């Protein structure tokens, strides 16, 4: 007997029971596929090397102690050298003199002062004094930086101070990337509102989520490259030997690249929830629309009768 369209087969229940029994014995095919792919990936040498580098990078960036021991006497000496470099009376005096002289010169810089007298003469007399103190400020800044390099070289690049400086620079770069992502997302939302498109709430929320994820990804990548150049500058300030400098830069970059996916996964963990909510809302709207259309058809038929 031929089965009528729209009616289930007599063997549909049996096939469903057989399929459920097979799932109970063999497991979900999707889970089995994921396990097979993961097992095959683990056997790959490249994947193993990547996992090892990822673990080493995380340990170096988050948990690793200093490889060079700093005694309490060395710590006290280092702190004294840092205080001496930070509290340079000649630098503060030169900076105060420069600000005073520059402000005095700026008072004569009115509109079109280059073509007006006596303002041009006044600026020509006052600006060289400000430039002299600016050169003195630059000289004292170089002297202070030399003292800081000497203090950092005293404790060493691989000490706790070097690793703390490394982590501080990384998190500062991350904060800058996060601020960039927030600003770009905010500007996008303003432009979206000002464009005044006729869109439903779900489309607007989904667009905002996509833009936020893309801006966060761009901010993290930008922070990673910014950290790399900042890391190179930091390493040179400790004045290490070339081998130690190269090893530290490589480990620092691997550590930053290992932490970024962890931050990204934790920061975007809400994305599947939003997508699920959006999909369920669309399904509910579709079902409500179909139900409304069906009710209209029934009412039309009753009216025709």
PDB file of C-alpha atoms in Angstrom:
ATOM      1  CA  UNK A   1       0.000   0.000   0.000  1.00  0.00           C
ATOM      2  CA  UNK A   2       1.399   3.368  -1.013  1.00  0.00           C
ATOM      3  CA  UNK A   3       1.986   5.800   1.842  1.00  0.00           C
ATOM      4  CA  UNK A   4      -0.021   8.988   1.614  1.00  0.00           C
ATOM      5  CA  UNK A   5       1.992  12.224   1.530  1.00  0.00           C
ATOM      6  CA  UNK A   6       2.316  13.856   4.935  1.00  0.00           C
ATOM      7  CA  UNK A   7       1.794  10.611   6.877  1.00  0.00           C
ATOM      8  CA  UNK A   8       4.718   8.867   8.605  1.00  0.00           C
ATOM      9  CA  UNK A   9       5.760   5.405   7.611  1.00  0.00           C
ATOM     10  CA  UNK A  10       4.850   2.444   9.751  1.00  0.00           C
ATOM     11  CA  UNK A  11       8.534   1.725  10.234  1.00  0.00           C
ATOM     12  CA  UNK A  12       9.396   5.249  11.402  1.00  0.00           C
ATOM     13  CA  UNK A  13       9.027   4.320  15.074  1.00  0.00           C
ATOM     14  CA  UNK A  14      11.154   1.197  14.594  1.00  0.00           C
ATOM     15  CA  UNK A  15      13.891   3.151  12.799  1.00  0.00           C
ATOM     16  CA  UNK A  16      13.931   5.753  15.580  1.00  0.00           C
ATOM     17  CA  UNK A  17      14.237   3.045  18.199  1.00  0.00           C
ATOM     18  CA  UNK A  18      17.078   1.394  16.298  1.00  0.00           C
ATOM     19  CA  UNK A  19      18.840   4.746  15.934  1.00  0.00           C
ATOM     20  CA  UNK A  20      18.493   5.490  19.653  1.00  0.00           C
ATOM     21  CA  UNK A  21      19.863   2.059  20.498  1.00  0.00           C
ATOM     22  CA  UNK A  22      22.835   2.633  18.196  1.00  0.00           C
ATOM     23  CA  UNK A  23      23.501   6.026  19.819  1.00  0.00           C
ATOM     24  CA  UNK A  24      23.385   4.377  23.234  1.00  0.00           C
ATOM     25  CA  UNK A  25      25.962   1.796  22.157  1.00  0.00           C
ATOM     26  CA  UNK A  26      28.267   3.886  19.951  1.00  0.00           C
ATOM     27  CA  UNK A  27      27.660   7.373  21.344  1.00  0.00           C
ATOM     28  CA  UNK A  28      26.761  10.612  19.614  1.00  0.00           C
ATOM     29  CA  UNK A  29      28.300  10.768  16.103  1.00  0.00           C
ATOM     30  CA  UNK A  30      29.200  14.454  16.571  1.00  0.00           C
ATOM     31  CA  UNK A  31      31.113  13.740  19.773  1.00  0.00           C
ATOM     32  CA  UNK A  32      32.798  10.771  18.140  1.00  0.00           C
ATOM     33  CA  UNK A  33      33.855  12.955  15.200  1.00  0.00           C
ATOM     34  CA  UNK A  34      35.316  15.602  17.527  1.00  0.00           C
ATOM     35  CA  UNK A  35      37.211  12.936  19.466  1.00  0.00           C
ATOM     36  CA  UNK A  36      38.594  11.452  16.261  1.00  0.00           C
ATOM     37  CA  UNK A  37      39.758  14.838  14.955  1.00  0.00           C
ATOM     38  CA  UNK A  38      41.301  15.758  18.322  1.00  0.00           C
ATOM     39  CA  UNK A  39      43.091  12.415  18.558  1.00  0.00           C
ATOM     40  CA  UNK A  40      44.476  12.786  15.059  1.00  0.00           C
ATOM     41  CA  UNK A  41      45.607  16.354  15.789  1.00  0.00           C
ATOM     42  CA  UNK A  42      47.392  15.322  18.988  1.00  0.00           C
ATOM     43  CA  UNK A  43      49.443  12.789  17.024  1.00  0.00           C
ATOM     44  CA  UNK A  44      50.750  15.531  14.725  1.00  0.00           C
ATOM     45  CA  UNK A  45      54.275  16.734  15.668  1.00  0.00           C
ATOM     46  CA  UNK A  46      53.413  20.340  14.784  1.00  0.00           C
ATOM     47  CA  UNK A  47      50.436  20.336  17.119  1.00  0.00           C
ATOM     48  CA  UNK A  48      52.523  18.871  19.933  1.00  0.00           C
ATOM     49  CA  UNK A  49      55.217  21.490  19.454  1.00  0.00           C
ATOM     50  CA  UNK A  50      52.553  24.195  19.434  1.00  0.00           C
ATOM     51  CA  UNK A  51      51.034  22.911  22.673  1.00  0.00           C
ATOM     52  CA  UNK A  52      54.452  22.785  24.327  1.00  0.00           C
ATOM     53  CA  UNK A  53      55.242  26.352  23.238  1.00  0.00           C
ATOM     54  CA  UNK A  54      51.825  27.494  24.431  1.00  0.00           C
ATOM     55  CA  UNK A  55      52.351  25.936  27.867  1.00  0.00           C
ATOM     56  CA  UNK A  56      55.879  27.362  28.134  1.00  0.00           C
ATOM     57  CA  UNK A  57      54.642  30.805  27.111  1.00  0.00           C
ATOM     58  CA  UNK A  58      51.834  30.785  29.668  1.00  0.00           C
ATOM     59  CA  UNK A  59      54.202  29.694  32.425  1.00  0.00           C
ATOM     60  CA  UNK A  60      56.805  32.293  31.506  1.00  0.00           C
ATOM     61  CA  UNK A  61      54.282  35.139  31.295  1.00  0.00           C
ATOM     62  CA  UNK A  62      52.142  34.313  34.330  1.00  0.00           C
ATOM     63  CA  UNK A  63      53.939  32.058  36.810  1.00  0.00           C
ATOM     64  CA  UNK A  64      57.667  31.933  36.150  1.00  0.00           C
ATOM     65  CA  UNK A  65      59.922  33.291  38.934  1.00  0.00           C
ATOM     66  CA  UNK A  66      63.122  35.165  38.225  1.00  0.00           C
ATOM     67  CA  UNK A  67      66.011  32.997  37.084  1.00  0.00           C
ATOM     68  CA  UNK A  68      68.519  35.311  38.723  1.00  0.00           C
ATOM     69  CA  UNK A  69      68.398  35.476  42.495  1.00  0.00           C
ATOM     70  CA  UNK A  70      68.240  38.965  43.969  1.00  0.00           C
ATOM     71  CA  UNK A  71      69.440  39.145  47.560  1.00  0.00           C
ATOM     72  CA  UNK A  72      67.962  41.648  50.033  1.00  0.00           C
ATOM     73  CA  UNK A  73      71.180  43.667  49.815  1.00  0.00           C
ATOM     74  CA  UNK A  74      70.915  43.792  46.013  1.00  0.00           C
ATOM     75  CA  UNK A  75      67.259  44.774  46.256  1.00  0.00           C
ATOM     76  CA  UNK A  76      68.075  47.600  48.677  1.00  0.00           C
ATOM     77  CA  UNK A  77      70.879  48.831  46.427  1.00  0.00           C
ATOM     78  CA  UNK A  78      68.636  48.688  43.366  1.00  0.00           C
ATOM     79  CA  UNK A  79      65.869  50.655  45.055  1.00  0.00           C
ATOM     80  CA  UNK A  80      68.404  53.280  46.139  1.00  0.00           C
ATOM     81  CA  UNK A  81      69.685  53.610  42.572  1.00  0.00           C
ATOM     82  CA  UNK A  82      66.138  53.990  41.252  1.00  0.00           C
ATOM     83  CA  UNK A  83      65.337  56.672  43.830  1.00  0.00           C
ATOM     84  CA  UNK A  84      68.526  58.508  42.950  1.00  0.00           C
ATOM     85  CA  UNK A  85      67.591  58.469  39.272  1.00  0.00           C
ATOM     86  CA  UNK A  86      64.018  59.577  39.939  1.00  0.00           C
ATOM     87  CA  UNK A  87      64.884  62.359  42.381  1.00  0.00           C
ATOM     88  CA  UNK A  88      67.373  64.429  40.401  1.00  0.00           C
ATOM     89  CA  UNK A  89      67.230  68.044  41.639  1.00  0.00           C
ATOM     90  CA  UNK A  90      68.921  69.351  38.495  1.00  0.00           C
ATOM     91  CA  UNK A  91      66.272  67.734  36.292  1.00  0.00           C
ATOM     92  CA  UNK A  92      63.346  69.184  38.240  1.00  0.00           C
ATOM     93  CA  UNK A  93      65.020  72.593  38.359  1.00  0.00           C
ATOM     94  CA  UNK A  94      65.709  72.571  34.616  1.00  0.00           C
ATOM     95  CA  UNK A  95      62.153  71.455  33.868  1.00  0.00           C
ATOM     96  CA  UNK A  96      60.661  74.225  36.026  1.00  0.00           C
ATOM     97  CA  UNK A  97      62.901  76.826  34.366  1.00  0.00           C
ATOM     98  CA  UNK A  98      61.949  75.540  30.922  1.00  0.00           C
ATOM     99  CA  UNK A  99      58.209  75.699  31.634  1.00  0.00           C
ATOM    100  CA  UNK A 100      58.557  79.226  32.990  1.00  0.00           C
ATOM    101  CA  UNK A 101      60.635  80.435  30.025  1.00  0.00           C
ATOM    102  CA  UNK A 102      58.361  78.753  27.471  1.00  0.00           C
ATOM    103  CA  UNK A 103      55.253  80.276  29.036  1.00  0.00           C
ATOM    104  CA  UNK A 104      56.928  83.693  28.978  1.00  0.00           C
ATOM    105  CA  UNK A 105      57.728  83.249  25.277  1.00  0.00           C
ATOM    106  CA  UNK A 106      54.221  82.017  24.461  1.00  0.00           C
ATOM    107  CA  UNK A 107      52.738  85.208  25.906  1.00  0.00           C
ATOM    108  CA  UNK A 108      54.198  87.121  22.962  1.00  0.00           C
ATOM    109  CA  UNK A 109      52.967  84.635  20.344  1.00  0.00           C
ATOM    110  CA  UNK A 110      49.791  86.414  19.369  1.00  0.00           C
ATOM    111  CA  UNK A 111      48.018  86.120  16.023  1.00  0.00           C
ATOM    112  CA  UNK A 112      50.491  86.633  13.130  1.00  0.00           C
ATOM    113  CA  UNK A 113      53.278  87.513  15.560  1.00  0.00           C
ATOM    114  CA  UNK A 114      55.887  86.801  12.879  1.00  0.00           C
ATOM    115  CA  UNK A 115      54.644  89.815  10.905  1.00  0.00           C
ATOM    116  CA  UNK A 116      53.834  92.122  13.784  1.00  0.00           C
ATOM    117  CA  UNK A 117      56.075  94.295  15.875  1.00  0.00           C
ATOM    118  CA  UNK A 118      57.038  94.372  18.701  1.00  0.00           C
ATOM    119  CA  UNK A 119      55.841  90.776  19.162  1.00  0.00           C
ATOM    120  CA  UNK A 120      58.323  89.324  16.692  1.00  0.00           C
ATOM    121  CA  UNK A 121      61.217  90.976  18.514  1.00  0.00           C
ATOM    122  CA  UNK A 122      59.878  89.839  21.889  1.00  0.00           C
ATOM    123  CA  UNK A 123      59.611  86.224  20.710  1.00  0.00           C
ATOM    124  CA  UNK A 124      63.089  86.343  19.187  1.00  0.00           C
ATOM    125  CA  UNK A 125      64.433  87.491  22.548  1.00  0.00           C
ATOM    126  CA  UNK A 126      62.497  85.069  24.766  1.00  0.00           C
ATOM    127  CA  UNK A 127      62.469  81.838  22.740  1.00  0.00           C
ATOM    128  CA  UNK A 128      66.262  81.226  22.853  1.00  0.00           C
ATOM    129  CA  UNK A 129      66.095  81.194  26.660  1.00  0.00           C
ATOM    130  CA  UNK A 130      63.357  78.540  26.541  1.00  0.00           C
ATOM    131  CA  UNK A 131      65.344  76.532  23.979  1.00  0.00           C
ATOM    132  CA  UNK A 132      68.408  76.643  26.241  1.00  0.00           C
ATOM    133  CA  UNK A 133      66.448  75.205  29.155  1.00  0.00           C
ATOM    134  CA  UNK A 134      64.834  72.629  26.828  1.00  0.00           C
ATOM    135  CA  UNK A 135      68.305  71.405  25.892  1.00  0.00           C
ATOM    136  CA  UNK A 136      69.172  71.230  29.590  1.00  0.00           C
ATOM    137  CA  UNK A 137      66.034  69.173  30.260  1.00  0.00           C
ATOM    138  CA  UNK A 138      66.979  66.769  27.454  1.00  0.00           C
ATOM    139  CA  UNK A 139      70.502  66.433  28.875  1.00  0.00           C
ATOM    140  CA  UNK A 140      69.248  65.664  32.390  1.00  0.00           C
ATOM    141  CA  UNK A 141      66.696  63.204  30.975  1.00  0.00           C
ATOM    142  CA  UNK A 142      69.487  61.308  29.224  1.00  0.00           C
ATOM    143  CA  UNK A 143      71.472  61.333  32.443  1.00  0.00           C
ATOM    144  CA  UNK A 144      68.509  60.000  34.390  1.00  0.00           C
ATOM    145  CA  UNK A 145      67.885  57.305  31.787  1.00  0.00           C
ATOM    146  CA  UNK A 146      71.535  56.256  32.020  1.00  0.00           C
ATOM    147  CA  UNK A 147      71.153  55.898  35.780  1.00  0.00           C
ATOM    148  CA  UNK A 148      68.005  53.793  35.304  1.00  0.00           C
ATOM    149  CA  UNK A 149      69.820  51.565  32.812  1.00  0.00           C
ATOM    150  CA  UNK A 150      72.638  51.139  35.309  1.00  0.00           C
ATOM    151  CA  UNK A 151      70.153  50.151  38.027  1.00  0.00           C
ATOM    152  CA  UNK A 152      68.372  47.656  35.760  1.00  0.00           C
ATOM    153  CA  UNK A 153      71.660  46.196  34.614  1.00  0.00           C
ATOM    154  CA  UNK A 154      72.605  45.718  38.263  1.00  0.00           C
ATOM    155  CA  UNK A 155      69.678  43.350  38.992  1.00  0.00           C
ATOM    156  CA  UNK A 156      69.659  41.762  35.526  1.00  0.00           C
ATOM    157  CA  UNK A 157      67.088  41.057  32.855  1.00  0.00           C
ATOM    158  CA  UNK A 158      66.183  37.601  34.200  1.00  0.00           C
ATOM    159  CA  UNK A 159      65.490  38.794  37.740  1.00  0.00           C
ATOM    160  CA  UNK A 160      62.083  39.256  39.339  1.00  0.00           C
ATOM    161  CA  UNK A 161      62.280  42.949  38.459  1.00  0.00           C
ATOM    162  CA  UNK A 162      62.789  42.168  34.775  1.00  0.00           C
ATOM    163  CA  UNK A 163      59.858  39.755  34.675  1.00  0.00           C
ATOM    164  CA  UNK A 164      57.662  42.215  36.580  1.00  0.00           C
ATOM    165  CA  UNK A 165      58.565  44.900  34.054  1.00  0.00           C
ATOM    166  CA  UNK A 166      57.727  42.489  31.218  1.00  0.00           C
ATOM    167  CA  UNK A 167      54.294  41.641  32.639  1.00  0.00           C
ATOM    168  CA  UNK A 168      53.533  45.270  33.417  1.00  0.00           C
ATOM    169  CA  UNK A 169      54.251  46.267  29.827  1.00  0.00           C
ATOM    170  CA  UNK A 170      52.078  43.460  28.484  1.00  0.00           C
ATOM    171  CA  UNK A 171      49.055  44.383  30.591  1.00  0.00           C
ATOM    172  CA  UNK A 172      49.503  48.058  29.741  1.00  0.00           C
ATOM    173  CA  UNK A 173      49.465  47.140  26.052  1.00  0.00           C
ATOM    174  CA  UNK A 174      46.371  45.002  26.629  1.00  0.00           C
ATOM    175  CA  UNK A 175      44.588  47.902  28.342  1.00  0.00           C
ATOM    176  CA  UNK A 176      45.364  50.150  25.376  1.00  0.00           C
ATOM    177  CA  UNK A 177      43.977  47.546  22.977  1.00  0.00           C
ATOM    178  CA  UNK A 178      40.843  47.171  25.094  1.00  0.00           C
ATOM    179  CA  UNK A 179      40.302  50.935  25.202  1.00  0.00           C
ATOM    180  CA  UNK A 180      40.693  51.035  21.411  1.00  0.00           C
ATOM    181  CA  UNK A 181      38.041  48.324  21.004  1.00  0.00           C
ATOM    182  CA  UNK A 182      35.630  50.108  23.344  1.00  0.00           C
ATOM    183  CA  UNK A 183      36.053  53.436  21.574  1.00  0.00           C
ATOM    184  CA  UNK A 184      35.564  51.957  18.108  1.00  0.00           C
ATOM    185  CA  UNK A 185      32.469  50.041  19.227  1.00  0.00           C
ATOM    186  CA  UNK A 186      31.041  53.180  20.823  1.00  0.00           C
ATOM    187  CA  UNK A 187      31.639  55.235  17.666  1.00  0.00           C
ATOM    188  CA  UNK A 188      30.044  52.511  15.557  1.00  0.00           C
ATOM    189  CA  UNK A 189      26.936  52.496  17.732  1.00  0.00           C
ATOM    190  CA  UNK A 190      26.656  56.288  17.490  1.00  0.00           C
ATOM    191  CA  UNK A 191      26.884  56.161  13.692  1.00  0.00           C
ATOM    192  CA  UNK A 192      24.394  53.300  13.652  1.00  0.00           C
ATOM    193  CA  UNK A 193      21.883  55.317  15.638  1.00  0.00           C
ATOM    194  CA  UNK A 194      22.435  58.479  13.590  1.00  0.00           C
ATOM    195  CA  UNK A 195      21.915  56.590  10.335  1.00  0.00           C
ATOM    196  CA  UNK A 196      18.328  55.919  11.503  1.00  0.00           C
ATOM    197  CA  UNK A 197      17.793  52.691   9.594  1.00  0.00           C
ATOM    198  CA  UNK A 198      14.537  50.819   9.884  1.00  0.00           C
ATOM    199  CA  UNK A 199      15.891  47.695  11.542  1.00  0.00           C
ATOM    200  CA  UNK A 200      14.514  45.403  14.169  1.00  0.00           C
ATOM    201  CA  UNK A 201      16.114  45.041  17.577  1.00  0.00           C
ATOM    202  CA  UNK A 202      17.530  41.587  16.881  1.00  0.00           C
ATOM    203  CA  UNK A 203      19.444  42.724  13.805  1.00  0.00           C
ATOM    204  CA  UNK A 204      20.833  45.703  15.677  1.00  0.00           C
ATOM    205  CA  UNK A 205      21.969  43.559  18.614  1.00  0.00           C
ATOM    206  CA  UNK A 206      23.553  40.986  16.321  1.00  0.00           C
ATOM    207  CA  UNK A 207      25.374  43.709  14.377  1.00  0.00           C
ATOM    208  CA  UNK A 208      26.627  45.220  17.621  1.00  0.00           C
ATOM    209  CA  UNK A 209      27.906  41.829  18.803  1.00  0.00           C
ATOM    210  CA  UNK A 210      29.782  41.221  15.545  1.00  0.00           C
ATOM    211  CA  UNK A 211      31.320  44.692  15.632  1.00  0.00           C
ATOM    212  CA  UNK A 212      32.336  44.293  19.280  1.00  0.00           C
ATOM    213  CA  UNK A 213      34.018  40.947  18.584  1.00  0.00           C
ATOM    214  CA  UNK A 214      35.854  42.295  15.532  1.00  0.00           C
ATOM    215  CA  UNK A 215      37.031  45.416  17.372  1.00  0.00           C
ATOM    216  CA  UNK A 216      38.185  43.342  20.330  1.00  0.00           C
ATOM    217  CA  UNK A 217      40.122  41.049  17.995  1.00  0.00           C
ATOM    218  CA  UNK A 218      41.740  44.010  16.244  1.00  0.00           C
ATOM    219  CA  UNK A 219      42.593  45.600  19.582  1.00  0.00           C
ATOM    220  CA  UNK A 220      44.245  42.427  20.871  1.00  0.00           C
ATOM    221  CA  UNK A 221      46.325  41.991  17.720  1.00  0.00           C
ATOM    222  CA  UNK A 222      47.364  45.638  17.819  1.00  0.00           C
ATOM    223  CA  UNK A 223      48.262  45.326  21.497  1.00  0.00           C
ATOM    224  CA  UNK A 224      50.369  42.268  20.712  1.00  0.00           C
ATOM    225  CA  UNK A 225      52.466  44.112  18.116  1.00  0.00           C
ATOM    226  CA  UNK A 226      52.739  47.190  20.319  1.00  0.00           C
ATOM    227  CA  UNK A 227      53.965  44.987  23.163  1.00  0.00           C
ATOM    228  CA  UNK A 228      56.602  43.426  20.911  1.00  0.00           C
ATOM    229  CA  UNK A 229      58.235  46.782  20.123  1.00  0.00           C
ATOM    230  CA  UNK A 230      57.916  47.863  23.747  1.00  0.00           C
ATOM    231  CA  UNK A 231      59.555  44.591  24.790  1.00  0.00           C
ATOM    232  CA  UNK A 232      62.556  45.196  22.537  1.00  0.00           C
ATOM    233  CA  UNK A 233      62.981  48.680  23.994  1.00  0.00           C
ATOM    234  CA  UNK A 234      62.746  47.297  27.527  1.00  0.00           C
ATOM    235  CA  UNK A 235      65.340  44.586  26.881  1.00  0.00           C
ATOM    236  CA  UNK A 236      67.878  47.123  25.618  1.00  0.00           C
ATOM    237  CA  UNK A 237      67.382  49.199  28.770  1.00  0.00           C
ATOM    238  CA  UNK A 238      68.729  46.282  30.861  1.00  0.00           C
ATOM    239  CA  UNK A 239      71.905  46.115  28.744  1.00  0.00           C
ATOM    240  CA  UNK A 240      72.125  42.290  28.555  1.00  0.00           C
ATOM    241  CA  UNK A 241      74.363  40.195  26.337  1.00  0.00           C
ATOM    242  CA  UNK A 242      72.999  39.431  22.840  1.00  0.00           C
ATOM    243  CA  UNK A 243      72.155  35.791  23.607  1.00  0.00           C
ATOM    244  CA  UNK A 244      70.163  36.640  26.743  1.00  0.00           C
ATOM    245  CA  UNK A 245      68.411  39.491  24.961  1.00  0.00           C
ATOM    246  CA  UNK A 246      67.347  37.268  22.057  1.00  0.00           C
ATOM    247  CA  UNK A 247      66.116  34.490  24.348  1.00  0.00           C
ATOM    248  CA  UNK A 248      64.152  36.928  26.507  1.00  0.00           C
ATOM    249  CA  UNK A 249      62.505  38.602  23.513  1.00  0.00           C
ATOM    250  CA  UNK A 250      61.519  35.243  22.003  1.00  0.00           C
ATOM    251  CA  UNK A 251      60.101  33.926  25.276  1.00  0.00           C
ATOM    252  CA  UNK A 252      58.326  37.200  25.958  1.00  0.00           C
ATOM    253  CA  UNK A 253      56.650  37.228  22.557  1.00  0.00           C
ATOM    254  CA  UNK A 254      55.665  33.549  22.849  1.00  0.00           C
ATOM    255  CA  UNK A 255      54.257  34.255  26.302  1.00  0.00           C
ATOM    256  CA  UNK A 256      52.208  37.199  25.048  1.00  0.00           C
ATOM    257  CA  UNK A 257      50.949  35.182  22.080  1.00  0.00           C
ATOM    258  CA  UNK A 258      49.966  32.392  24.496  1.00  0.00           C
ATOM    259  CA  UNK A 259      48.054  34.677  26.853  1.00  0.00           C
ATOM    260  CA  UNK A 260      46.114  36.459  24.095  1.00  0.00           C
ATOM    261  CA  UNK A 261      44.003  33.381  23.085  1.00  0.00           C
ATOM    262  CA  UNK A 262      43.235  32.752  26.746  1.00  0.00           C
ATOM    263  CA  UNK A 263      42.049  36.334  27.203  1.00  0.00           C
ATOM    264  CA  UNK A 264      40.089  36.159  23.958  1.00  0.00           C
ATOM    265  CA  UNK A 265      38.317  32.935  24.914  1.00  0.00           C
ATOM    266  CA  UNK A 266      37.357  34.293  28.337  1.00  0.00           C
ATOM    267  CA  UNK A 267      36.225  37.654  26.987  1.00  0.00           C
ATOM    268  CA  UNK A 268      34.080  36.200  24.180  1.00  0.00           C
ATOM    269  CA  UNK A 269      32.576  33.323  26.155  1.00  0.00           C
ATOM    270  CA  UNK A 270      29.224  35.152  26.106  1.00  0.00           C
ATOM    271  CA  UNK A 271      29.056  35.048  22.284  1.00  0.00           C
ATOM    272  CA  UNK A 272      27.441  31.556  22.015  1.00  0.00           C
ATOM    273  CA  UNK A 273      24.812  32.630  24.553  1.00  0.00           C
ATOM    274  CA  UNK A 274      23.918  35.707  22.515  1.00  0.00           C
ATOM    275  CA  UNK A 275      23.839  33.721  19.279  1.00  0.00           C
ATOM    276  CA  UNK A 276      21.602  31.048  20.863  1.00  0.00           C
ATOM    277  CA  UNK A 277      19.243  33.702  22.192  1.00  0.00           C
ATOM    278  CA  UNK A 278      19.108  35.337  18.767  1.00  0.00           C
ATOM    279  CA  UNK A 279      18.401  32.012  17.012  1.00  0.00           C
ATOM    280  CA  UNK A 280      15.654  31.102  19.474  1.00  0.00           C
ATOM    281  CA  UNK A 281      14.075  34.525  19.086  1.00  0.00           C
ATOM    282  CA  UNK A 282      14.043  34.184  15.302  1.00  0.00           C
ATOM    283  CA  UNK A 283      12.479  30.717  15.561  1.00  0.00           C
ATOM    284  CA  UNK A 284       9.824  32.018  17.937  1.00  0.00           C
ATOM    285  CA  UNK A 285       9.036  34.913  15.606  1.00  0.00           C
ATOM    286  CA  UNK A 286       8.795  32.522  12.650  1.00  0.00           C
ATOM    287  CA  UNK A 287       6.462  30.182  14.539  1.00  0.00           C
ATOM    288  CA  UNK A 288       4.271  33.050  15.685  1.00  0.00           C
ATOM    289  CA  UNK A 289       4.094  34.347  12.127  1.00  0.00           C
ATOM    290  CA  UNK A 290       3.075  30.917  10.797  1.00  0.00           C
ATOM    291  CA  UNK A 291       0.479  30.548  13.531  1.00  0.00           C
ATOM    292  CA  UNK A 292      -0.951  33.963  12.712  1.00  0.00           C
ATOM    293  CA  UNK A 293      -1.113  33.117   9.001  1.00  0.00           C
ATOM    294  CA  UNK A 294      -2.844  29.815   9.784  1.00  0.00           C
ATOM    295  CA  UNK A 295      -5.433  31.554  11.943  1.00  0.00           C
ATOM    296  CA  UNK A 296      -6.086  34.086   9.179  1.00  0.00           C
ATOM    297  CA  UNK A 297      -6.608  31.263   6.658  1.00  0.00           C
ATOM    298  CA  UNK A 298      -9.067  29.501   8.983  1.00  0.00           C
ATOM    299  CA  UNK A 299     -11.004  32.725   9.519  1.00  0.00           C
ATOM    300  CA  UNK A 300     -11.134  33.342   5.770  1.00  0.00           C
ATOM    301  CA  UNK A 301     -12.468  29.832   5.144  1.00  0.00           C
ATOM    302  CA  UNK A 302     -15.131  30.213   7.817  1.00  0.00           C
ATOM    303  CA  UNK A 303     -16.127  33.533   6.300  1.00  0.00           C
ATOM    304  CA  UNK A 304     -16.432  31.986   2.838  1.00  0.00           C
ATOM    305  CA  UNK A 305     -18.663  29.266   4.207  1.00  0.00           C
TER     306      UNK A 305
END
